[in-house]
Tab-separated table of C-alpha atoms in Angstrom:
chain	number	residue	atom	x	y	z
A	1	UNK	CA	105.834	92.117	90.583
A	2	UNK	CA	106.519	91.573	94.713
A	3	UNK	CA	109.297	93.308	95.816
A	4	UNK	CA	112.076	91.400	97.641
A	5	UNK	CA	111.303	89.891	100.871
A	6	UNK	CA	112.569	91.698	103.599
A	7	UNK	CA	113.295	89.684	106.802
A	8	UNK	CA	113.409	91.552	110.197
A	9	UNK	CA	114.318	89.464	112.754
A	10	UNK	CA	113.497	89.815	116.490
A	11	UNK	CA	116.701	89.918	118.813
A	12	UNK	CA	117.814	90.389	122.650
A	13	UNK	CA	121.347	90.844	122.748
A	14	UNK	CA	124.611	91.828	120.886
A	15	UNK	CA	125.630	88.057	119.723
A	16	UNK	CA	122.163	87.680	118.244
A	17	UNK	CA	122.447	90.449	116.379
A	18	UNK	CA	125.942	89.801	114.979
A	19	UNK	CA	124.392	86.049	114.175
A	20	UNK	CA	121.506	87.790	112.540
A	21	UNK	CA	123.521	89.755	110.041
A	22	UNK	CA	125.709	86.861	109.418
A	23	UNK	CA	122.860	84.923	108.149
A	24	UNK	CA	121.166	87.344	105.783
A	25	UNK	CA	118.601	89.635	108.623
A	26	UNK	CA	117.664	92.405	105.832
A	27	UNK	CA	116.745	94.203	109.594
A	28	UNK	CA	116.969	93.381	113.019
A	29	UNK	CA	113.905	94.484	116.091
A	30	UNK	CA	115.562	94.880	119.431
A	31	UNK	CA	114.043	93.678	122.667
A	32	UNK	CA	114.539	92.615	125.616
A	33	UNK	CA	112.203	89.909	127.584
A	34	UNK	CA	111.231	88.193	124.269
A	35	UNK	CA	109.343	85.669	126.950
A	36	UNK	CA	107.132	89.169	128.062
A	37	UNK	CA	106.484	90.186	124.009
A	38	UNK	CA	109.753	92.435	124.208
A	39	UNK	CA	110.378	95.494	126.795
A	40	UNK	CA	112.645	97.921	125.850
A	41	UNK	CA	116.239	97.003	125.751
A	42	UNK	CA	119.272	98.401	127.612
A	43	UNK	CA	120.558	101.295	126.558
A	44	UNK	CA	124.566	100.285	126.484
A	45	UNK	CA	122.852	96.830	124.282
A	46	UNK	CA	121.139	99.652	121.675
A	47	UNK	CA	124.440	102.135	121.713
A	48	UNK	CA	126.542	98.858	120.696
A	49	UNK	CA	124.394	97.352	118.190
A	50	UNK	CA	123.561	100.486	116.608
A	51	UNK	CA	127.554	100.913	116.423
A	52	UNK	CA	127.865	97.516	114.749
A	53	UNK	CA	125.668	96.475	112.675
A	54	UNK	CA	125.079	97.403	109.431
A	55	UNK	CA	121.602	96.897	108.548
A	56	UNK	CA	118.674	98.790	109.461
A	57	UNK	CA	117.526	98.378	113.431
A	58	UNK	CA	114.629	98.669	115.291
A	59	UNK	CA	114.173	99.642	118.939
A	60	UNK	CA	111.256	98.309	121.111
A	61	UNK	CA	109.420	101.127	122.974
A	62	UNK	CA	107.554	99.034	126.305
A	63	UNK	CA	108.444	99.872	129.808
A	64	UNK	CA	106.503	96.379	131.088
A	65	UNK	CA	104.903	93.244	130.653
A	66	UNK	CA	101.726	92.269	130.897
A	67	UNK	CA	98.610	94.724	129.025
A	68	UNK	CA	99.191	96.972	126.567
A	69	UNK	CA	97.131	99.584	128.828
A	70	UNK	CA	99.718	102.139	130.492
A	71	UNK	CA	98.918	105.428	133.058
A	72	UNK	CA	100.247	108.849	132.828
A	73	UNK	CA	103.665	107.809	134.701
A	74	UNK	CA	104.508	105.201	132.315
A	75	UNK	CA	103.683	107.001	129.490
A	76	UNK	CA	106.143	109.780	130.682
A	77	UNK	CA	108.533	106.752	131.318
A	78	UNK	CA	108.347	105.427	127.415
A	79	UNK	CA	108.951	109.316	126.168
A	80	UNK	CA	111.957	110.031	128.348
A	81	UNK	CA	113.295	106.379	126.359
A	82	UNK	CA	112.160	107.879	122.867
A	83	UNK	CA	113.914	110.832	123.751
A	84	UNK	CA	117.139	108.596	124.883
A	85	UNK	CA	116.866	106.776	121.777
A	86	UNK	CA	116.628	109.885	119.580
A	87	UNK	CA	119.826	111.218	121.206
A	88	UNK	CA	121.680	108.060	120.032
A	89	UNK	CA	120.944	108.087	116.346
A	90	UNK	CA	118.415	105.440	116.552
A	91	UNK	CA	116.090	105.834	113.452
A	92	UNK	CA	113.035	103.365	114.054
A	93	UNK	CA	111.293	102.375	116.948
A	94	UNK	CA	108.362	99.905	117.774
A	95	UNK	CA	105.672	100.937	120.353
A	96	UNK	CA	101.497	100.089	121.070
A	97	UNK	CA	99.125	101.039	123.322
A	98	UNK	CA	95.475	99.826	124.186
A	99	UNK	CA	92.853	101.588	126.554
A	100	UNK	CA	90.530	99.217	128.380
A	101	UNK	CA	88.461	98.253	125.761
A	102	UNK	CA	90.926	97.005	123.665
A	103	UNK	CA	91.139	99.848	121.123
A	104	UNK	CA	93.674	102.067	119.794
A	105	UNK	CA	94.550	104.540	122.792
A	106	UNK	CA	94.627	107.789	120.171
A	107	UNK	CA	95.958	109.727	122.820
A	108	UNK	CA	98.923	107.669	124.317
A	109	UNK	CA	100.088	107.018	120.396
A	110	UNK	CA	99.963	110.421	119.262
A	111	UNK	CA	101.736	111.662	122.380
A	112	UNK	CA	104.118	108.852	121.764
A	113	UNK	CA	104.586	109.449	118.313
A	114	UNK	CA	104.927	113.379	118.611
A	115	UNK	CA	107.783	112.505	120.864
A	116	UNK	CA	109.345	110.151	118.565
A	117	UNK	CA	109.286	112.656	115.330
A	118	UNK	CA	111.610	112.272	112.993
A	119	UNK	CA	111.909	108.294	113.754
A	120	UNK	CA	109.930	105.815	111.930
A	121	UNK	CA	107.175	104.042	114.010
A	122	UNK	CA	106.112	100.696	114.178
A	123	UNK	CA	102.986	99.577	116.025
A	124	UNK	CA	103.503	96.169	117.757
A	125	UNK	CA	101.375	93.268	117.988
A	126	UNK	CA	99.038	95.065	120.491
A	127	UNK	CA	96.886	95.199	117.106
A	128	UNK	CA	96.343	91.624	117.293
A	129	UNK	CA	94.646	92.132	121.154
A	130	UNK	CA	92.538	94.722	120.085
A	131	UNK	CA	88.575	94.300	119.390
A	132	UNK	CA	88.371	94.803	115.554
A	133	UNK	CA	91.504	94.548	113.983
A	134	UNK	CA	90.382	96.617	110.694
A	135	UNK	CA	88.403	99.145	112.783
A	136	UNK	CA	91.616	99.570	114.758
A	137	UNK	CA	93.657	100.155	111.815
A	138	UNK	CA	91.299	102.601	110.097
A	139	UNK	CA	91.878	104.444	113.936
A	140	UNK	CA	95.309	104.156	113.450
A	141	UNK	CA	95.998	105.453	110.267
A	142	UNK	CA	94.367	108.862	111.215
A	143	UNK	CA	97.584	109.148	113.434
A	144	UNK	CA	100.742	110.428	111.047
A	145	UNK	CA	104.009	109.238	112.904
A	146	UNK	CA	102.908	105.373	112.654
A	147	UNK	CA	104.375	103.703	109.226
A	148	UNK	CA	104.152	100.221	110.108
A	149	UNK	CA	101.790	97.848	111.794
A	150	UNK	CA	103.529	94.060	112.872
A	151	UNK	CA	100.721	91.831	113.003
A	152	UNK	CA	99.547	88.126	112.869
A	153	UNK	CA	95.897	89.171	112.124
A	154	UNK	CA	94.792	88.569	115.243
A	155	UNK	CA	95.488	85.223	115.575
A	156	UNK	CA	98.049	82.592	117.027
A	157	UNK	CA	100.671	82.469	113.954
A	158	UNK	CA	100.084	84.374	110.497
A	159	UNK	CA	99.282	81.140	108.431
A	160	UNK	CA	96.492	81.281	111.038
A	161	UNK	CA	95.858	85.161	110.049
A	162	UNK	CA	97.085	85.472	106.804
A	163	UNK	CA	92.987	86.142	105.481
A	164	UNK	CA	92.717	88.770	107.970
A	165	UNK	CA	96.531	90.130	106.970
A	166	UNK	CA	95.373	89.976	103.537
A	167	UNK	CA	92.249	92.391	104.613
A	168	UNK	CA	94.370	94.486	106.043
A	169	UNK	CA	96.847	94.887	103.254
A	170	UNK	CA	94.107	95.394	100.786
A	171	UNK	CA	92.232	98.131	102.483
A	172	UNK	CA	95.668	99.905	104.034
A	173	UNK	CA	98.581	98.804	102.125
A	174	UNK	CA	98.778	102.321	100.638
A	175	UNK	CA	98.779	104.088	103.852
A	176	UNK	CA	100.520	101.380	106.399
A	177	UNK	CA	103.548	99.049	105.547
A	178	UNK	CA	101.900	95.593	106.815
A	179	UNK	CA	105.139	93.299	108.487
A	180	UNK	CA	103.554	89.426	109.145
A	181	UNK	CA	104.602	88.409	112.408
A	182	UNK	CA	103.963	84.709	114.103
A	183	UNK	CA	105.510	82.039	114.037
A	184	UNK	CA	107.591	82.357	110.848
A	185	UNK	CA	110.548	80.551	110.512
A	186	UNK	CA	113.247	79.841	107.613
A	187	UNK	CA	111.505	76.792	106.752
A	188	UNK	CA	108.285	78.228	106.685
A	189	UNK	CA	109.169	81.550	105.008
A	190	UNK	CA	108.760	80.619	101.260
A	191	UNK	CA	105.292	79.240	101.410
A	192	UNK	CA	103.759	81.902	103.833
A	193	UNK	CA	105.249	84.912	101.115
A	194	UNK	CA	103.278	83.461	97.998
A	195	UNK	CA	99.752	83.338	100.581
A	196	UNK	CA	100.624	86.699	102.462
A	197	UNK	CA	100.458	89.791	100.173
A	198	UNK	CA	103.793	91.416	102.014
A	199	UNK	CA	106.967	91.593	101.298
A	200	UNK	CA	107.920	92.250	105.042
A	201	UNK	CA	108.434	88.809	107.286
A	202	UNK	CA	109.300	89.287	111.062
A	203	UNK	CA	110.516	86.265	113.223
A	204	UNK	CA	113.198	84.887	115.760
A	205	UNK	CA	114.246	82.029	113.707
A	206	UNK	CA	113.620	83.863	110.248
A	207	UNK	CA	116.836	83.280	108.833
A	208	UNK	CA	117.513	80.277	110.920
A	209	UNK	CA	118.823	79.858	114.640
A	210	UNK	CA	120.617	82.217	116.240
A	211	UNK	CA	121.798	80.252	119.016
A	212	UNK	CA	125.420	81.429	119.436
């Protein structure tokens, strides 16, 4: 039998996350720049959600826009924000990276990911940019700290990618939890859990608007 659905719902700021709860979020992924695929928040926004809210929240790990390709300095930048993170009792964060190719950069996530510990790690939607989504995740689940991937199977919404999510789930559901991401709304919700074989649904509008 399918466990519960869990719906994690992406958010920029304190009022959305208040709204979130209020309408049923079973867990709530922090960002900032939604319009850039999420940057890392403010820290005074994480201290005061974290103080808040009561269900389970996640804290995006990007210091930029644009590729998912980052130097040495920006690297440095994203660790010195894990460590800030750490310090405030945050629990799970979400972070990617890509070398030039579009594969896994082993080296950036396991620094990353070393750095981050004792927090759970989710790996972003980078997955969906990368060359072969299934080779990719066979490279990433050589690396320990990452628990979840958030993915719309590399394609523009996850009714789009719900084969490939599928794929996924059936050759790494024992080693990954697999969180469909793209495009999925309250309305759509119901019918995209009995074709996706997750229990884990990510969305802005998952549990309805949050326009407060």
């Amino acid at each position: 039998m399918k466990n519960p659905i869990i719906r994690e719902v992406c958010i920029e700021s304190i009022d959305q996350a208040k709204e979130a709860e209020r309408l049923g979020a079973d867990r709530l992924e922090l960002c900032s720049n939604l319009h850039l695929e999420g940057l890392t928040p403010k820290m005074e926004d994480v201290y005061e959600i974290i103080k808040i809210i009561q269900i389970p929240v996640k804290v995006m790990v990007r210091c930029r826009g644009g590729n998912f390709l980052y130097d040495d300095s920006e690297i440095s930048k994203m660790e010195k924000e894990i460590d800030l993170l750490k310090s405030m009792g945050v629990k799970q964060i979400v972070l990617g990276a890509l070398t030039a190719l579009n594969k896994i950069d082993q080296n950036a996530i396991t620094r990353l990911t070393n750095r981050a510990s004792s927090m759970d790690v989710t790996f972003h939607k980078a997955i969906d940019y990368t060359c072969d989504i299934l080779d990719q995740v066979g490279i990433l689940s050589k690396i320990n700290g990452i628990k979840s991937i958030l993915t719309s199977g590399g394609e523009k919404n996850a009714e789009q990618g719900s084969v490939t999510i599928n794929q996924i789930i059936n050759k790494f559901g024992s080693r990954f939890k697999i969180i469909a991401a793209g495009s999925i709304t309250k309305t759509n919700l119901g019918k995209l859990s009995k074709s996706i074989q997750t229990n884990e649904f990510h969305g802005k509008k998952i549990v309805g608007d949050l326009t407060v």
